[in-house]
mmCIF file of C-alpha atoms in Angstrom:
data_model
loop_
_atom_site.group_PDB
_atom_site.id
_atom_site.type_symbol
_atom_site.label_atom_id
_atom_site.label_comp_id
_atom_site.label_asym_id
_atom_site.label_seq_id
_atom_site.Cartn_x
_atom_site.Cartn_y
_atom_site.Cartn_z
ATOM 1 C CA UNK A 103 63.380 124.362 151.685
ATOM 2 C CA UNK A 104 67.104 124.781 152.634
ATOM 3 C CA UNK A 105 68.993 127.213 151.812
ATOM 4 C CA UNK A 106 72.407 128.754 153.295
ATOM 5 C CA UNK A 107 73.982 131.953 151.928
ATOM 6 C CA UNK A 108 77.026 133.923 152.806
ATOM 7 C CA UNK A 109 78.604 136.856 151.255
ATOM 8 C CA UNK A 110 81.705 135.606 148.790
ATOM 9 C CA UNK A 111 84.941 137.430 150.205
ATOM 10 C CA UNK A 112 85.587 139.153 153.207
ATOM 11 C CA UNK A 113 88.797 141.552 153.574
ATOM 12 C CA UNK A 114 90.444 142.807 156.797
ATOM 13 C CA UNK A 115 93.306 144.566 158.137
ATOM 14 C CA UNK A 116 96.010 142.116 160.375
ATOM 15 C CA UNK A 117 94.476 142.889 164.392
ATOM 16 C CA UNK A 118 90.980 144.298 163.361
ATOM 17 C CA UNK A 119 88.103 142.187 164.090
ATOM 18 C CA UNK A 120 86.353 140.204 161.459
ATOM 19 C CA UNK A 121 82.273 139.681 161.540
ATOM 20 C CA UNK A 122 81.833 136.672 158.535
ATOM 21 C CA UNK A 123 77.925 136.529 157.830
ATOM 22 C CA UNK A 124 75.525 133.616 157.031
ATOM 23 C CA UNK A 125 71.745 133.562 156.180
ATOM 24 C CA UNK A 126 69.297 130.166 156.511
ATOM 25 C CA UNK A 127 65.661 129.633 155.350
ATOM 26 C CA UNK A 128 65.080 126.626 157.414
ATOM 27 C CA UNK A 129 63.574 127.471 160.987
ATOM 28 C CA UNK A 130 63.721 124.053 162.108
ATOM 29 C CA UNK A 131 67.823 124.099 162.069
ATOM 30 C CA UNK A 132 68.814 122.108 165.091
ATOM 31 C CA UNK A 133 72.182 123.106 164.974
ATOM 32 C CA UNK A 134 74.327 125.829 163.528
ATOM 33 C CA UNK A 135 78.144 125.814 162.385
ATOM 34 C CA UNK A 136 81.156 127.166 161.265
ATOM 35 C CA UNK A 137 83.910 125.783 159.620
ATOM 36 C CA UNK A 138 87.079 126.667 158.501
ATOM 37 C CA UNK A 139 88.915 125.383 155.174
ATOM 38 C CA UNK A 140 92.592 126.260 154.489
ATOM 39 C CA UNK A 141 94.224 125.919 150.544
ATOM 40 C CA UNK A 142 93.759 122.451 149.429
ATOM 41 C CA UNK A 143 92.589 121.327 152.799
ATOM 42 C CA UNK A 144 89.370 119.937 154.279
ATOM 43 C CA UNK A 145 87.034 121.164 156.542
ATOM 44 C CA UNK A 146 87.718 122.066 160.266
ATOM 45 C CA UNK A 147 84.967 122.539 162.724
ATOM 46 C CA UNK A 148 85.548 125.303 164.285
ATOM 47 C CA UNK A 149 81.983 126.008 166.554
ATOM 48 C CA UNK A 150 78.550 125.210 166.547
ATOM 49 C CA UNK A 151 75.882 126.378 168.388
ATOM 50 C CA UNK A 152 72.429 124.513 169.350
ATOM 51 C CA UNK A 153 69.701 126.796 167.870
ATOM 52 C CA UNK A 154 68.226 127.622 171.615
ATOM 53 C CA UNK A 155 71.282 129.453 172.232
ATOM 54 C CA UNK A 156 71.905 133.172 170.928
ATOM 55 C CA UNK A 157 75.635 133.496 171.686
ATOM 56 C CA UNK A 158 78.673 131.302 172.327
ATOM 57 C CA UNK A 159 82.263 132.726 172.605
ATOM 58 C CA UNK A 160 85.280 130.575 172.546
ATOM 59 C CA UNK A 161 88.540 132.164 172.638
ATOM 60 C CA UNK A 162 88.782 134.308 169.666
ATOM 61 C CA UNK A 163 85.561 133.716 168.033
ATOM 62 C CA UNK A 164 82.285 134.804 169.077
ATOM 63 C CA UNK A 165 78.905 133.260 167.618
ATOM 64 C CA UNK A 166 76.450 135.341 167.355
ATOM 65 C CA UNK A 167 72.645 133.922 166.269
ATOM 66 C CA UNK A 168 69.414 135.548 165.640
ATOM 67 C CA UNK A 169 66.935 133.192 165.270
ATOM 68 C CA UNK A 170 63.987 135.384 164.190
ATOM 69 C CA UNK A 171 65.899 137.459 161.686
ATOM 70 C CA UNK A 172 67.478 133.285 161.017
ATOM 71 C CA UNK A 173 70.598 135.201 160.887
ATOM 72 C CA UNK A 174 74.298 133.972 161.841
ATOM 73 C CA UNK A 175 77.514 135.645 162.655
ATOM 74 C CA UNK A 176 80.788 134.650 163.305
ATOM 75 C CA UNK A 177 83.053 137.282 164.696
ATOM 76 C CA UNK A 178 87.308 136.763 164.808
ATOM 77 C CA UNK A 179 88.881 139.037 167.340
ATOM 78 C CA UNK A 180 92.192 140.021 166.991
ATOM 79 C CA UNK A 181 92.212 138.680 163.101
ATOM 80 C CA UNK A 182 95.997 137.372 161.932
ATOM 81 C CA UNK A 183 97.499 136.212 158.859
ATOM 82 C CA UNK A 184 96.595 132.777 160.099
ATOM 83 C CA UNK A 185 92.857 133.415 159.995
ATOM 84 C CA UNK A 186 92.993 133.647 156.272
ATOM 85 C CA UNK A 187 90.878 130.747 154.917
ATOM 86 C CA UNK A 188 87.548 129.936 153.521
ATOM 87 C CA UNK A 189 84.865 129.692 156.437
ATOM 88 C CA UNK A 190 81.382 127.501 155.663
ATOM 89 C CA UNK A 191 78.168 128.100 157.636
ATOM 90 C CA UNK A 192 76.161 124.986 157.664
ATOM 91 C CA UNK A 193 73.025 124.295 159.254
ATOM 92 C CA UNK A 194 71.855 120.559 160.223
ATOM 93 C CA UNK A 195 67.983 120.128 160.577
ATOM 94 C CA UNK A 196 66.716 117.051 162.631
ATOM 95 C CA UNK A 197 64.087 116.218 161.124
ATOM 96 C CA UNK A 198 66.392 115.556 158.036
ATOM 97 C CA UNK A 199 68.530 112.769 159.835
ATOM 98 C CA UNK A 200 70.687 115.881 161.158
ATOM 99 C CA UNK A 201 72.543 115.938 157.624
ATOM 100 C CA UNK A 202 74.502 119.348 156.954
ATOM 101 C CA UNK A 203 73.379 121.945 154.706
ATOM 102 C CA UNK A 204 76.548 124.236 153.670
ATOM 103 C CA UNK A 205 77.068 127.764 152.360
ATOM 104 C CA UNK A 206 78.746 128.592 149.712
ATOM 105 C CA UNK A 207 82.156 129.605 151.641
ATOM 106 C CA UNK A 208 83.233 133.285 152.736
ATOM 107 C CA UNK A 209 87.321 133.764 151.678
ATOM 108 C CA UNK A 210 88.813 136.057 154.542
ATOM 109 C CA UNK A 211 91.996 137.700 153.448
ATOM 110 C CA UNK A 212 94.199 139.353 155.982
ATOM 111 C CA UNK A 213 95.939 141.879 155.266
ATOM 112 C CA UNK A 214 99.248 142.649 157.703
ATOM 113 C CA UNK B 10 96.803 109.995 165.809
ATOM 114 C CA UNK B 11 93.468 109.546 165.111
ATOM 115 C CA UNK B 12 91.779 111.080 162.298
ATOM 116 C CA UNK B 13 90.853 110.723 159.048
ATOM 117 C CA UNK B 14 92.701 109.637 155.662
ATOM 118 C CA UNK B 15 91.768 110.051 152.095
ATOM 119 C CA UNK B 16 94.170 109.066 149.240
ATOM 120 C CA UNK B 17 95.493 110.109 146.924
ATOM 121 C CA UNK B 18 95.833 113.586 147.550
ATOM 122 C CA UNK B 19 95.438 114.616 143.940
ATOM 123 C CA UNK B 20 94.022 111.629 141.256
ATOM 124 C CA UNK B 21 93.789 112.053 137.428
ATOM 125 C CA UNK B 22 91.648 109.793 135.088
ATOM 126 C CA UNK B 23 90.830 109.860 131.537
ATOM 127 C CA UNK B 24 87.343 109.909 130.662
ATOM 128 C CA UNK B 25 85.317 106.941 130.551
ATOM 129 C CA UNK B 26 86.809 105.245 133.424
ATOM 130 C CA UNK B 27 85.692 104.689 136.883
ATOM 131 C CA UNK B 28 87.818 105.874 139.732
ATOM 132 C CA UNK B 29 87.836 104.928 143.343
ATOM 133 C CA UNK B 30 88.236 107.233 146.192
ATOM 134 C CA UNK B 31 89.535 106.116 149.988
ATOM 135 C CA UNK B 32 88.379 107.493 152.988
ATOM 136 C CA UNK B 33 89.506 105.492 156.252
ATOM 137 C CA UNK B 34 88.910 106.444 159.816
ATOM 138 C CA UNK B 35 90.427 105.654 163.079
ATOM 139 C CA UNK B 36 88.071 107.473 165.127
ATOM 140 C CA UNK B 37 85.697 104.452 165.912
ATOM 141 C CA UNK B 38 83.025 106.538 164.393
ATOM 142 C CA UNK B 39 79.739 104.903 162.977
ATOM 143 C CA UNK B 40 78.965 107.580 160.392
ATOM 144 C CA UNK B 41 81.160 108.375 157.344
ATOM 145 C CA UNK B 42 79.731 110.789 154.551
ATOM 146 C CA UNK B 43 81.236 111.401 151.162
ATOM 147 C CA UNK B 44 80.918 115.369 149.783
ATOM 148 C CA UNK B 45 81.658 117.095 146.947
ATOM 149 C CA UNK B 46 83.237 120.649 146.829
ATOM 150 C CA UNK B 47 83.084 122.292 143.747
ATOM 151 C CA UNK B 48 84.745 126.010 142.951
ATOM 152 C CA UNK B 49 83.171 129.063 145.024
ATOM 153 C CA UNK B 50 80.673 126.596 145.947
ATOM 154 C CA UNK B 51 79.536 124.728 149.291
ATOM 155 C CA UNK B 52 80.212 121.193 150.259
ATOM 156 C CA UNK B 53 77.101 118.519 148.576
ATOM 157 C CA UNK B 54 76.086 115.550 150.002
ATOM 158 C CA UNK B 55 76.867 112.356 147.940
ATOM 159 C CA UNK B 56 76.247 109.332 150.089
ATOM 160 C CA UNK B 57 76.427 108.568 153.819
ATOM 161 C CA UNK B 58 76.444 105.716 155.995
ATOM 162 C CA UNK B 59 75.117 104.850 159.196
ATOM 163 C CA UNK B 60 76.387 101.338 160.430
ATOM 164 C CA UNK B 61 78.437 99.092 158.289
ATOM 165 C CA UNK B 62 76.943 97.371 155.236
ATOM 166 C CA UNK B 63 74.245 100.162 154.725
ATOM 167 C CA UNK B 64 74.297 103.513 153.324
ATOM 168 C CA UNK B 65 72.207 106.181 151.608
ATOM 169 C CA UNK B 66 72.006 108.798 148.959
ATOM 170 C CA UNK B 67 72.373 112.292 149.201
ATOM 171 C CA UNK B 68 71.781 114.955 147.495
ATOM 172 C CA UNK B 69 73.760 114.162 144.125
ATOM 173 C CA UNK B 70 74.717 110.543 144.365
ATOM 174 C CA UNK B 71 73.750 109.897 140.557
ATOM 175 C CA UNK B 72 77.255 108.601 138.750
ATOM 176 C CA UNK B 73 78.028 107.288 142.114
ATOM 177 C CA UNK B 74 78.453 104.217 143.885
ATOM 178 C CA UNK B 75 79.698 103.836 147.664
ATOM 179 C CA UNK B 76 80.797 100.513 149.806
ATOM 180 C CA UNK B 77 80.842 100.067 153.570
ATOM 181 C CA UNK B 78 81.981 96.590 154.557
ATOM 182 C CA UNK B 79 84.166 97.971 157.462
ATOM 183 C CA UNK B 80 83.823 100.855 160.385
ATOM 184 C CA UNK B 81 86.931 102.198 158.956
ATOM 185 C CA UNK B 82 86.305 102.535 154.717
ATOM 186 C CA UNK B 83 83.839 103.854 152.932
ATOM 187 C CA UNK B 84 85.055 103.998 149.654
ATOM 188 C CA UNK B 85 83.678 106.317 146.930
ATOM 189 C CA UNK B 86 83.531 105.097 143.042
ATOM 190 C CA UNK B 87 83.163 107.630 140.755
ATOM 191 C CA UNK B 88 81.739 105.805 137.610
ATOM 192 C CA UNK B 89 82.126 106.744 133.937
ATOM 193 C CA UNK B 90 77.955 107.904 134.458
ATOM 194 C CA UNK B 91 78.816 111.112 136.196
ATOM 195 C CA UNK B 92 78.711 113.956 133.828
ATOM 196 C CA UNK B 93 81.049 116.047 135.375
ATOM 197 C CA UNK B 94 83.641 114.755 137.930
ATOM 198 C CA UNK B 95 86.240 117.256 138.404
ATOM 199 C CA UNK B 96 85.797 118.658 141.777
ATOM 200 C CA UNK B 97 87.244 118.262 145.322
ATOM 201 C CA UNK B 98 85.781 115.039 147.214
ATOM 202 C CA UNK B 99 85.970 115.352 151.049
ATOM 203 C CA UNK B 100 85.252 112.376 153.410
ATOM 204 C CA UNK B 101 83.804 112.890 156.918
ATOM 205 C CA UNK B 102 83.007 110.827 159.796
ATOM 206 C CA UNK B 103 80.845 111.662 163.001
ATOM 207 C CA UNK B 104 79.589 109.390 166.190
ATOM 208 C CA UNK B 105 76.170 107.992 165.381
ATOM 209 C CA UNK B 106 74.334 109.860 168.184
ATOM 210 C CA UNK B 107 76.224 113.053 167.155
ATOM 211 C CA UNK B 108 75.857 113.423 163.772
ATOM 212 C CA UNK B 109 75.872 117.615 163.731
ATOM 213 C CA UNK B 110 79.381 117.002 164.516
ATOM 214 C CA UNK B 111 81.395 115.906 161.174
ATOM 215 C CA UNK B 112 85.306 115.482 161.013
ATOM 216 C CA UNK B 113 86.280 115.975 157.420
ATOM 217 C CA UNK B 114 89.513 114.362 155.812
ATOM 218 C CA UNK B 115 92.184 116.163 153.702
ATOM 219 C CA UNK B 116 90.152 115.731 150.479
ATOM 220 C CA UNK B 117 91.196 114.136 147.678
ATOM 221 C CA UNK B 118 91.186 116.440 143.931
ATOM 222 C CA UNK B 119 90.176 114.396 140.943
ATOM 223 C CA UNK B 120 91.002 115.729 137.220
ATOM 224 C CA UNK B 121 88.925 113.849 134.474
ATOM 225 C CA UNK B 122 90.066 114.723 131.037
#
């Protein structure tokens, strides 16, 4: 079955580095994301990574994905204010039309 | 400015009547997908469609009804049959052949009382 989990809050200092966790069950994910979510806001894709892949940096963020531990990390360098949102792992599974399966959101609060 | 729109932002009813949500899309995308967000929780699938004039349940589309007679809407009816429809509803659209890649909309918050 699916299943995504993440921890619930995640706090760090304004310039430190953040590492946001996220656990799956399904070892047939295709692909793997993150997404961002700011106060009353929707959802903004902020990276995904095919599941062949075991790292994929862009800018700030890193993605980081362990495939036999089905483990996923995204890491924020350089963490601001502006960082400070709700961030969704989600995994999409091809052989279920590619539909998203989300976590339950990790709140990152940055401290200055 | 393309993207996606959902009105209203924020949308009361009383209970007992049906409301209906709007998601439109300028994107030329095939796929739209209705969600629902609910407190500390992640996003749940509620319908999604494909092409135009077809669509398909997710996860928790019971109390729910969906339309897609254009690209651009897919409108989302919450009826007086779903037990509990406070939450955040978030639309999203995708290209057909790229479905792991989902553009949400604002969201729109509905209060039932």
């Amino acid at each position: 079955g699916e299943d995504v989990e993440q921890s619930l809050f995640l706090s760090v200092r304004e310039g430190d580095s953040s590492v946001i966790n996220c656990t799956y069950t399904d070892s047939s994910s295709t692909y793997l994301y993150w997404y961002k979510q700011e106060p009353g806001a929707g959802l903004q894709l902020l990276t995904y990574i095919f599941s062949n892949m075991d790292m994929k940096q862009d800018q700030r963020l890193t993605v980081l994905l362990n495939k036999k531990d089905k483990h996923l990390s995204l890491r924020i360098a350089d963490t601001q204010t502006g960082d400070s949102a709700i961030y969704f792992c989600a995994e999409s599974i091809s052989n279920a039309g590619n539909m998203l399966t989300f976590g339950g959101g990790t709140r990152l609060m940055v401290k200055p | 400015d393309g993207g996606i729109t959902q009105s209203p932002k924020y949308l009361f009813r009383k209970e007992g009547q049906n409301v209906t949500l709007s998601c439109e899309q300028n994107l030329n995308h095939d796929a739209m997908y209705w969600y629902r967000q609910d407190p500390g929780q992640g996003l749940r699938l509620i319908y999604y469609s494909q092409i135009v004039n077809d669509f398909q349940k997710g996860d928790i589309a019971e109390g729910y009804s969906v339309s897609r007679e254009k690209k651009e809407s897919f409108p989302l009816t919450v009826t007086s049959a779903q037990k509990n429809p406070t939450a955040f509803y978030l639309c999203a659209s995708s290209p057909i052949l790229k479905t792991y890649e989902q553009y949400f909309g604002p969201g729109t918050r509905l209060t039932v009382t």
